[in-house]
Amino acid sequence: AQSVTQLDSQVPVFEEAPVELRCNYSSSVSVYLFWYVQYPNQGLQLLLKYLSGSTLVKGINGFEAEFNKSQTSFHLRKPSVHISDTAEYFCAVIRTDSWGKLQFGAGTQVVVTP
Amino acid sequence: GAGVSQSPSNKVTEKGKDVELRCDPISGHTALYWYRQSLGQGLEFLIYFQGNSAPDKSGLPSDRFSAERTGGSVSTLTIQRTQQEDSAVYLCASSLALLPGANVLTFGAGSRLTVL
């Protein structure tokens, strides 16, 4: 069963507009949450992570995400995107009963146009 | 090394042949992971190694797939009798440990496998 659901497979957005990428997870145990980004023809890199503490986490390149335990969500946001933000974004989860198995969502392709 | 190194970057093979994909993790990283990325399937967990512990092989799709990690460093993913559905990008990643605070994966650029 899919533990991580990214609700949008593709999100077109204009330059300087805000963007939100949705991620929901399902788990019977506590989880840690991550967002990774894959730029064209490059490997994945970490954008941000939530382990504990403040539910609003800030990452690289102006991205931030908010952990909402009651809604089991970890949506990613950026207030103003650049052309260079065109990439595929992956939400990922580690269950605390399976440390090594980072499970990814299907990804959201963000296409930023002028 | 400075990053996770994978080879070959591209491999084209004929159906039925065996292939080996290599991963050289970041020096000092004790955990190593293999994922498969294919169109429409997202990122699929295959296997991870942590130190000298038995690997978690629960993601390997069939017994044609195997992986080993020699000396706690370099890992080889072997696919025997390749099938067209094995065509994908195979990603390797490593991390300092499995503990969540240290479990930030650094990915290699991947090995693109095409089975004709």
Short mmCIF file of C-alpha atoms in Angstrom, two decimals:
data_model
loop_
_atom_site.label_atom_id
_atom_site.label_comp_id
_atom_site.label_asym_id
_atom_site.label_seq_id
_atom_site.Cartn_x
_atom_site.Cartn_y
_atom_site.Cartn_z
CA ALA A 1 0.00 0.00 0.00
CA GLN A 2 1.19 3.46 -0.88
CA SER A 3 2.28 5.29 2.26
CA VAL A 4 2.90 8.60 0.56
CA THR A 5 0.50 10.33 -1.80
CA GLN A 6 1.38 13.32 -3.87
CA LEU A 7 -1.89 14.61 -5.10
CA ASP A 8 -0.66 16.44 -8.19
CA SER A 9 1.45 14.76 -10.84
CA GLN A 10 2.15 18.05 -12.59
CA VAL A 11 1.87 21.66 -11.52
CA PRO A 12 2.31 24.43 -14.08
CA VAL A 13 3.09 27.81 -12.56
CA PHE A 14 4.11 31.23 -13.80
CA GLU A 15 7.37 32.79 -12.74
CA GLU A 16 7.11 34.81 -9.52
CA ALA A 17 3.82 33.15 -8.61
CA PRO A 18 3.46 31.05 -5.45
CA VAL A 19 3.34 27.28 -5.58
CA GLU A 20 2.11 24.59 -3.21
CA LEU A 21 2.81 20.90 -3.65
CA ARG A 22 0.62 18.59 -1.66
CA CYS A 23 1.76 15.49 0.19
CA ASN A 24 -0.24 13.21 2.42
CA TYR A 25 0.95 10.12 4.19
CA SER A 26 -0.54 7.18 6.01
CA SER A 27 1.16 5.45 8.90
CA SER A 28 0.23 3.70 12.11
CA VAL A 29 3.49 4.83 13.72
CA SER A 30 5.35 8.09 13.96
CA VAL A 31 7.13 9.24 10.85
CA TYR A 32 9.82 11.60 9.70
CA LEU A 33 9.17 13.56 6.55
CA PHE A 34 11.32 14.84 3.72
CA TRP A 35 11.09 16.68 0.45
CA TYR A 36 13.64 15.94 -2.25
CA VAL A 37 14.07 17.71 -5.58
CA GLN A 38 15.36 16.32 -8.85
CA TYR A 39 16.45 18.91 -11.40
CA PRO A 40 16.57 17.85 -15.05
CA ASN A 41 19.33 15.32 -15.66
CA GLN A 42 20.54 15.52 -12.08
CA GLY A 43 20.34 13.35 -8.99
CA LEU A 44 17.96 13.91 -6.12
CA GLN A 45 18.88 16.37 -3.42
CA LEU A 46 17.31 17.17 -0.09
CA LEU A 47 15.16 20.29 0.10
CA LEU A 48 14.09 20.02 3.73
CA LYS A 49 13.15 17.59 6.46
CA TYR A 50 10.89 17.36 9.48
CA LEU A 51 12.10 15.27 12.41
CA SER A 52 10.56 16.99 15.43
CA GLY A 53 9.94 20.40 16.95
CA SER A 54 8.46 23.28 15.01
CA THR A 55 5.99 22.08 12.44
CA LEU A 56 7.10 24.72 9.95
CA VAL A 57 10.42 23.83 8.42
CA LYS A 58 12.47 25.90 6.05
CA GLY A 59 14.69 24.45 3.40
CA ILE A 60 16.98 25.52 0.63
CA ASN A 61 16.05 27.85 -2.21
CA GLY A 62 13.24 29.55 -0.30
CA PHE A 63 11.07 26.46 0.13
CA GLU A 64 9.21 25.64 3.31
CA ALA A 65 6.87 22.90 4.43
CA GLU A 66 4.40 22.48 7.23
CA PHE A 67 3.79 19.24 9.08
CA ASN A 68 0.16 18.76 10.03
CA LYS A 69 -0.23 15.66 12.14
CA SER A 70 -4.03 15.74 12.32
CA GLN A 71 -4.31 15.92 8.54
CA THR A 72 -1.28 13.67 7.98
CA SER A 73 0.08 16.18 5.52
CA PHE A 74 3.41 17.78 4.70
CA HIS A 75 2.75 20.31 1.97
CA LEU A 76 5.61 22.18 0.33
CA ARG A 77 5.37 25.87 -0.52
CA LYS A 78 7.33 28.64 -2.12
CA PRO A 79 5.97 32.18 -2.24
CA SER A 80 7.61 33.15 -5.53
CA VAL A 81 9.08 30.67 -7.98
CA HIS A 82 11.87 31.08 -10.50
CA ILE A 83 12.38 29.41 -13.84
CA SER A 84 15.17 27.45 -12.16
CA ASP A 85 12.64 25.79 -9.85
CA THR A 86 11.46 23.68 -12.76
CA ALA A 87 12.08 20.17 -11.48
CA GLU A 88 10.42 17.09 -10.05
CA TYR A 89 9.66 17.16 -6.35
CA PHE A 90 9.36 14.07 -4.20
CA CYS A 91 7.81 13.78 -0.78
CA ALA A 92 9.27 10.97 1.32
CA VAL A 93 8.55 9.31 4.64
CA ILE A 94 10.47 7.16 7.08
CA ARG A 95 8.41 5.16 9.51
CA THR A 96 9.98 4.94 12.93
CA ASP A 97 9.58 1.15 12.85
CA SER A 98 11.53 0.85 9.60
CA TRP A 99 14.45 3.22 9.79
CA GLY A 100 16.15 2.46 6.56
CA LYS A 101 13.20 2.35 4.23
CA LEU A 102 12.64 5.84 2.92
CA GLN A 103 9.41 5.65 0.94
CA PHE A 104 8.79 8.14 -1.80
CA GLY A 105 5.68 9.54 -3.33
CA ALA A 106 5.20 9.38 -7.08
CA GLY A 107 6.56 12.89 -7.56
CA THR A 108 5.18 16.22 -8.74
CA GLN A 109 6.58 17.81 -11.85
CA VAL A 110 6.74 21.59 -11.51
CA VAL A 111 7.02 23.54 -14.72
CA VAL A 112 7.70 27.24 -14.34
CA THR A 113 7.03 29.45 -17.34
CA PRO A 114 7.73 33.16 -17.88
CA GLY B 1 34.76 10.64 -2.16
CA ALA B 2 32.94 13.92 -2.46
CA GLY B 3 29.71 12.35 -3.63
CA VAL B 4 28.04 9.06 -4.44
CA SER B 5 29.51 7.66 -7.60
CA GLN B 6 27.65 5.24 -9.85
CA SER B 7 28.80 3.35 -12.89
CA PRO B 8 28.02 2.87 -15.65
CA SER B 9 25.96 5.98 -16.21
CA ASN B 10 24.26 4.28 -19.15
CA LYS B 11 23.94 0.61 -19.99
CA VAL B 12 22.17 -0.92 -22.96
CA THR B 13 21.83 -4.66 -22.89
CA GLU B 14 19.95 -7.41 -24.61
CA LYS B 15 17.13 -9.27 -22.97
CA GLY B 16 18.42 -12.27 -21.06
CA LYS B 17 21.87 -10.88 -20.33
CA ASP B 18 23.17 -10.21 -16.83
CA VAL B 19 24.17 -6.69 -15.75
CA GLU B 20 26.11 -5.30 -12.83
CA LEU B 21 25.69 -1.77 -11.55
CA ARG B 22 28.21 -0.30 -9.19
CA CYS B 23 27.87 2.24 -6.39
CA ASP B 24 30.69 3.92 -4.51
CA PRO B 25 29.20 5.72 -1.48
CA ILE B 26 30.50 8.74 0.35
CA SER B 27 33.45 7.82 2.52
CA GLY B 28 32.33 7.23 6.10
CA HIS B 29 28.68 6.64 5.24
CA THR B 30 27.62 3.40 6.83
CA ALA B 31 24.21 3.10 5.20
CA LEU B 32 23.74 2.42 1.49
CA TYR B 33 20.51 2.19 -0.47
CA TRP B 34 19.36 1.18 -3.92
CA TYR B 35 16.25 2.60 -5.53
CA ARG B 36 14.74 2.18 -8.96
CA GLN B 37 13.15 5.06 -10.84
CA SER B 38 10.99 4.21 -13.81
CA LEU B 39 8.38 6.10 -15.76
CA GLY B 40 5.05 5.98 -14.05
CA GLN B 41 6.44 4.11 -11.04
CA GLY B 42 8.19 6.85 -9.14
CA LEU B 43 11.01 5.86 -6.84
CA GLU B 44 10.89 2.25 -5.74
CA PHE B 45 12.91 1.06 -2.76
CA LEU B 46 15.01 -2.02 -3.54
CA ILE B 47 17.46 -2.71 -0.72
CA TYR B 48 19.50 -1.08 1.98
CA PHE B 49 22.66 -2.00 3.85
CA GLN B 50 23.62 -0.71 7.27
CA GLY B 51 27.09 -1.50 8.54
CA ASN B 52 27.54 -5.21 9.13
CA SER B 53 23.85 -5.91 9.69
CA ALA B 54 21.90 -8.13 7.36
CA PRO B 55 20.53 -6.04 4.51
CA ASP B 56 16.85 -5.28 4.13
CA LYS B 57 16.06 -6.91 0.79
CA SER B 58 12.33 -6.50 1.04
CA GLY B 59 12.10 -4.26 -2.03
CA LEU B 60 13.88 -6.52 -4.52
CA PRO B 61 11.24 -7.32 -7.18
CA SER B 62 12.36 -10.85 -7.99
CA ASP B 63 15.10 -13.38 -7.34
CA ARG B 64 16.84 -12.15 -10.48
CA PHE B 65 17.91 -9.14 -8.45
CA SER B 66 20.68 -9.30 -5.89
CA ALA B 67 23.06 -6.87 -4.26
CA GLU B 68 26.16 -7.07 -2.18
CA ARG B 69 28.30 -4.63 -0.34
CA THR B 70 31.94 -5.50 0.05
CA GLY B 71 33.98 -4.23 2.98
CA GLY B 72 31.22 -1.92 4.06
CA SER B 73 31.85 0.35 1.12
CA VAL B 74 31.28 -0.34 -2.58
CA SER B 75 28.04 -2.04 -3.56
CA THR B 76 27.08 -3.95 -6.68
CA LEU B 77 23.52 -4.49 -7.84
CA THR B 78 23.23 -7.49 -10.14
CA ILE B 79 20.30 -8.22 -12.39
CA GLN B 80 20.31 -11.66 -13.96
CA ARG B 81 18.49 -12.60 -17.16
CA THR B 82 17.35 -9.03 -17.72
CA GLN B 83 13.83 -8.35 -18.96
CA GLN B 84 12.49 -5.29 -20.74
CA GLU B 85 10.56 -4.28 -17.63
CA ASP B 86 13.90 -3.92 -15.83
CA SER B 87 14.60 -0.82 -17.91
CA ALA B 88 14.86 2.07 -15.47
CA VAL B 89 17.27 4.39 -13.73
CA TYR B 90 18.88 2.68 -10.77
CA LEU B 91 19.76 5.12 -8.04
CA CYS B 92 22.19 4.55 -5.23
CA ALA B 93 22.28 6.65 -2.08
CA SER B 94 24.24 6.68 1.12
CA SER B 95 23.85 8.22 4.56
CA LEU B 96 25.79 8.50 7.78
CA ALA B 97 23.48 6.11 9.61
CA LEU B 98 19.94 4.92 9.81
CA LEU B 99 19.06 7.16 12.71
CA PRO B 100 16.65 9.81 11.50
CA GLY B 101 18.79 12.77 12.44
CA ALA B 102 21.60 11.39 10.33
CA ASN B 103 19.47 9.68 7.76
CA VAL B 104 19.72 12.26 5.04
CA LEU B 105 20.33 10.42 1.83
CA THR B 106 22.84 11.66 -0.70
CA PHE B 107 21.99 10.26 -4.12
CA GLY B 108 24.21 9.40 -7.01
CA ALA B 109 23.36 10.46 -10.55
CA GLY B 110 22.04 6.99 -11.35
CA SER B 111 22.67 4.24 -13.84
CA ARG B 112 20.23 4.22 -16.74
CA LEU B 113 19.55 0.66 -17.85
CA THR B 114 17.90 -0.07 -21.17
CA VAL B 115 16.99 -3.65 -21.97
CA LEU B 116 16.30 -4.26 -25.65
#
